[in-house]
GROMACS .gro file of N, CA and C in nm:
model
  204
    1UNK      N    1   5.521   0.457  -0.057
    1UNK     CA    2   5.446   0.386   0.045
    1UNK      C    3   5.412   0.248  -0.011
    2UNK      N    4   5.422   0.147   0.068
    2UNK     CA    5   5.420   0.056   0.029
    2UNK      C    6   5.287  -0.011   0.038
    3UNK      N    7   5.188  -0.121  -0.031
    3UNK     CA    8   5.061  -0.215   0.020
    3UNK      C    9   5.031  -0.181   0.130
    4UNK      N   10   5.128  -0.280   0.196
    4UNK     CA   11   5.109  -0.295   0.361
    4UNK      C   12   5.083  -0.141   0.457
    5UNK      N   13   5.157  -0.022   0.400
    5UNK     CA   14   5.195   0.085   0.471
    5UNK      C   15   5.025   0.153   0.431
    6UNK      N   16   5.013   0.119   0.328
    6UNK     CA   17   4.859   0.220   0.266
    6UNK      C   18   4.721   0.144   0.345
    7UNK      N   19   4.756   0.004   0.340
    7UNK     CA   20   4.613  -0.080   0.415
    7UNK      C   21   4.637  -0.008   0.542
    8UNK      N   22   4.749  -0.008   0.584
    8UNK     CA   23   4.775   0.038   0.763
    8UNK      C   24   4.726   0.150   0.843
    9UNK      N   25   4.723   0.236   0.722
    9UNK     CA   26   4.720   0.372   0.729
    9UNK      C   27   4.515   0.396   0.730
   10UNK      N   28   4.474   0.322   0.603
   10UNK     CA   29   4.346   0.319   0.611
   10UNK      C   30   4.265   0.269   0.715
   11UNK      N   31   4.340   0.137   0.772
   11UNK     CA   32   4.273   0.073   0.919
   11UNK      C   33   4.276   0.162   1.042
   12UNK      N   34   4.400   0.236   1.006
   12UNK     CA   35   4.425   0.341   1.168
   12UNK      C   36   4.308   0.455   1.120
   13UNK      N   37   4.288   0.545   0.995
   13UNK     CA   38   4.252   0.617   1.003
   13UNK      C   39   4.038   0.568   1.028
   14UNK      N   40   4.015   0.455   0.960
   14UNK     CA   41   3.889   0.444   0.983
   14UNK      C   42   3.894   0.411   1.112
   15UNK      N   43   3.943   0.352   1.212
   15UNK     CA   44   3.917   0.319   1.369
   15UNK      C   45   3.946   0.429   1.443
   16UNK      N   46   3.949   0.495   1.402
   16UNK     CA   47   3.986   0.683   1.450
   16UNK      C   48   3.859   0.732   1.424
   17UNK      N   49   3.828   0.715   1.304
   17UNK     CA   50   3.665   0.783   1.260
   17UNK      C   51   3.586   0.728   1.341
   18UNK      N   52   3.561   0.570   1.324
   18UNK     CA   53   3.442   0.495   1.408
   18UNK      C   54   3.462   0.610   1.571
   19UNK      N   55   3.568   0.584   1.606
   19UNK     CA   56   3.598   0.569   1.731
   19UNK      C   57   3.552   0.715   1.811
   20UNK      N   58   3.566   0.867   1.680
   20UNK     CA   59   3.553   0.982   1.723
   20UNK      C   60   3.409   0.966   1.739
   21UNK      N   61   3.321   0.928   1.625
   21UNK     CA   62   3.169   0.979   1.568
   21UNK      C   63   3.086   0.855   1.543
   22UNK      N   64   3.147   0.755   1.566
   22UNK     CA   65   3.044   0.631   1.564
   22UNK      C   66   3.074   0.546   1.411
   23UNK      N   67   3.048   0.451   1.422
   23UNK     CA   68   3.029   0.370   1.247
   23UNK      C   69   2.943   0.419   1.181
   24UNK      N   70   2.802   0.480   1.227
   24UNK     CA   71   2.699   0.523   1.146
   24UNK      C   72   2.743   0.666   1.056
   25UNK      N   73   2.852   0.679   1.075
   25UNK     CA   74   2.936   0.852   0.989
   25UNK      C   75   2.904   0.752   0.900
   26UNK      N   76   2.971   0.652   0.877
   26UNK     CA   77   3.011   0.598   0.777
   26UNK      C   78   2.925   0.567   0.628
   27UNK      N   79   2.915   0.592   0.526
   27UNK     CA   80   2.823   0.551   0.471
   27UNK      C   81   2.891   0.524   0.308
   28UNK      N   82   2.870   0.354   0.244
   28UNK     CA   83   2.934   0.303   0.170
   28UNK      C   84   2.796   0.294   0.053
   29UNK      N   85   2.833   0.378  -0.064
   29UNK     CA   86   2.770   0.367  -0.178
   29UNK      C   87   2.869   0.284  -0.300
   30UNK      N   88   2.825   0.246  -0.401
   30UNK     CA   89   2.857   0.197  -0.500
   30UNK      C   90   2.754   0.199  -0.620
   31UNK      N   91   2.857   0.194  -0.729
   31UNK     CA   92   2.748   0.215  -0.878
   31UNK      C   93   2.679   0.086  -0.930
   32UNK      N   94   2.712   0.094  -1.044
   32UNK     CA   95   2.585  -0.026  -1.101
   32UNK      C   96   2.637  -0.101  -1.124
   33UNK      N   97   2.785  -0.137  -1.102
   33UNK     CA   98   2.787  -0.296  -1.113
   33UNK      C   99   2.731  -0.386  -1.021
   34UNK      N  100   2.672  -0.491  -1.020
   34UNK     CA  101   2.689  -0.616  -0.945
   34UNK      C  102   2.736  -0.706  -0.903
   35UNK      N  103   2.858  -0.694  -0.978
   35UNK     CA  104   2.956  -0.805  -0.964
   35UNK      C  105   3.002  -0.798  -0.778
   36UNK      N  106   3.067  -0.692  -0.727
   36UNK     CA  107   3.125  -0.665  -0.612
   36UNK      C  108   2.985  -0.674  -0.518
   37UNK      N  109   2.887  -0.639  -0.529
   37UNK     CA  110   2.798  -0.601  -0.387
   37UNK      C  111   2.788  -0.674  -0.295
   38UNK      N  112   2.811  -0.800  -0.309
   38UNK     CA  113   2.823  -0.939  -0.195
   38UNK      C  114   2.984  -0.909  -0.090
   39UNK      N  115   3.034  -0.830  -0.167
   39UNK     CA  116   3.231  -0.784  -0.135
   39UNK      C  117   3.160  -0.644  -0.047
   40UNK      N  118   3.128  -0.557  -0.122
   40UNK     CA  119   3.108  -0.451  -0.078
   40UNK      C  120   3.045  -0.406   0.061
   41UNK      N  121   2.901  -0.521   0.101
   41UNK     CA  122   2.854  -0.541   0.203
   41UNK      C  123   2.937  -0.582   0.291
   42UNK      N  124   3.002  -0.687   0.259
   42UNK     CA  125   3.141  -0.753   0.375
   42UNK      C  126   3.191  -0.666   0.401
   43UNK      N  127   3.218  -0.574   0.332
   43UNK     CA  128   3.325  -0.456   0.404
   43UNK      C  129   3.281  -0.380   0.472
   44UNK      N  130   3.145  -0.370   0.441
   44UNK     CA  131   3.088  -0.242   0.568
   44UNK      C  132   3.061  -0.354   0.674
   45UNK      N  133   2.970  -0.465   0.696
   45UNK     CA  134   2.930  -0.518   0.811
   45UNK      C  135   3.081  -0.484   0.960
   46UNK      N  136   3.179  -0.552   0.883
   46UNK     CA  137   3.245  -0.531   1.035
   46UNK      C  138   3.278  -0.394   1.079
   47UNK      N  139   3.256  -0.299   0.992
   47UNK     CA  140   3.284  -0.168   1.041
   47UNK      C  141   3.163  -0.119   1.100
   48UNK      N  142   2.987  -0.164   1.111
   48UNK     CA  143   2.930  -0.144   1.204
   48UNK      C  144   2.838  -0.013   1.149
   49UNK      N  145   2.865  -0.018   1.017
   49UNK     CA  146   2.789   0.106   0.956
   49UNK      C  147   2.671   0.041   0.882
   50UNK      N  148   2.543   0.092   0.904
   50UNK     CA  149   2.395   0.043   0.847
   50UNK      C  150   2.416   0.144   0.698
   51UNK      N  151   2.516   0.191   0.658
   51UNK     CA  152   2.467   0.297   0.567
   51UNK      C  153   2.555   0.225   0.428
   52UNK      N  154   2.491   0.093   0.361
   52UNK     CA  155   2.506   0.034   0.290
   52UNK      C  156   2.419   0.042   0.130
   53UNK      N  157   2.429   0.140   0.041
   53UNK     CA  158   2.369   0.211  -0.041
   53UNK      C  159   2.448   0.131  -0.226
   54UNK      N  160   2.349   0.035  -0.277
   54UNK     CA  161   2.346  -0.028  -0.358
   54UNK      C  162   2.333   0.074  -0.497
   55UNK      N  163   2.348   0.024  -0.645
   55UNK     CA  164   2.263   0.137  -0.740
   55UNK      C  165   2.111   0.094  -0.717
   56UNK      N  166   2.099   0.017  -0.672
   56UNK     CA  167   1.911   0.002  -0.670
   56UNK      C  168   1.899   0.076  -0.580
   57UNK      N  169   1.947   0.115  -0.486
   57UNK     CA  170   1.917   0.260  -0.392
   57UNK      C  171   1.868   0.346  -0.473
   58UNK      N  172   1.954   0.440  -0.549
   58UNK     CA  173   1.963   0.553  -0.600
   58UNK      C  174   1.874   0.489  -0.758
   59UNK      N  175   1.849   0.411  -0.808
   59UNK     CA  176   1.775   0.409  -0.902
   59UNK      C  177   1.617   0.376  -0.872
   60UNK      N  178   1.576   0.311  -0.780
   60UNK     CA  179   1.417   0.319  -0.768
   60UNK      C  180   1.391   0.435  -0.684
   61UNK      N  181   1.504   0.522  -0.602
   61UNK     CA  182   1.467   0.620  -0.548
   61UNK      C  183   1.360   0.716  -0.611
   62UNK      N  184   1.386   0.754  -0.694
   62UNK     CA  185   1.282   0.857  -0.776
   62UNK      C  186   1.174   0.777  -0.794
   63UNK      N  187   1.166   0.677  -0.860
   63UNK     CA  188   1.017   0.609  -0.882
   63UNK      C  189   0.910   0.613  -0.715
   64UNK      N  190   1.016   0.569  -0.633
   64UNK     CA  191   0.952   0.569  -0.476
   64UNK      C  192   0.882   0.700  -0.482
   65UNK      N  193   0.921   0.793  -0.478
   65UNK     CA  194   0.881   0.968  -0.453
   65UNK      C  195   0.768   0.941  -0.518
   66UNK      N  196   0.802   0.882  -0.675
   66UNK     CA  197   0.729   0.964  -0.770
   66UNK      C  198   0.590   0.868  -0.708
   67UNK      N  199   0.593   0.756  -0.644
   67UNK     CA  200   0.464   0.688  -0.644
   67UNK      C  201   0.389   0.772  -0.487
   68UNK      N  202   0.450   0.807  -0.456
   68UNK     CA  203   0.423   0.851  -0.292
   68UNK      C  204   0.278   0.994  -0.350
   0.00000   0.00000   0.00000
């Protein structure tokens, strides 16, 4: 399979997902680098999914609880 054939395949299959269950299925995590997260956000905005999950998500998570 070629680049072109694998991007193709990923665009048909996520506009199939949006399209069955909404963009909000969708939900885009990433680890602790920083370098990408300015990339990473771009990629979810046009797909319409709010479920944009940074490592500062999952790392002040516990402190949040723990202060609650």
């Amino acid at each position: 399979m070629s680049w072109d054939e694998a991007l193709d395949t990923i665009v048909s299959k996520l506009k199939q997902v949006i399209k069955d269950y909404g963009p909000e299925c969708i939900t885009l995590g990433q680890s602790t680098s920083r370098e990408g997260e300015s990339f990473f956000a771009r990629f979810g905005n046009p797909l319409g999914t709010p479920n944009i999950f940074t490592a500062g998500h999952f790392c002040y998570l516990s402190l949040g609880f723990r202060l609650m």
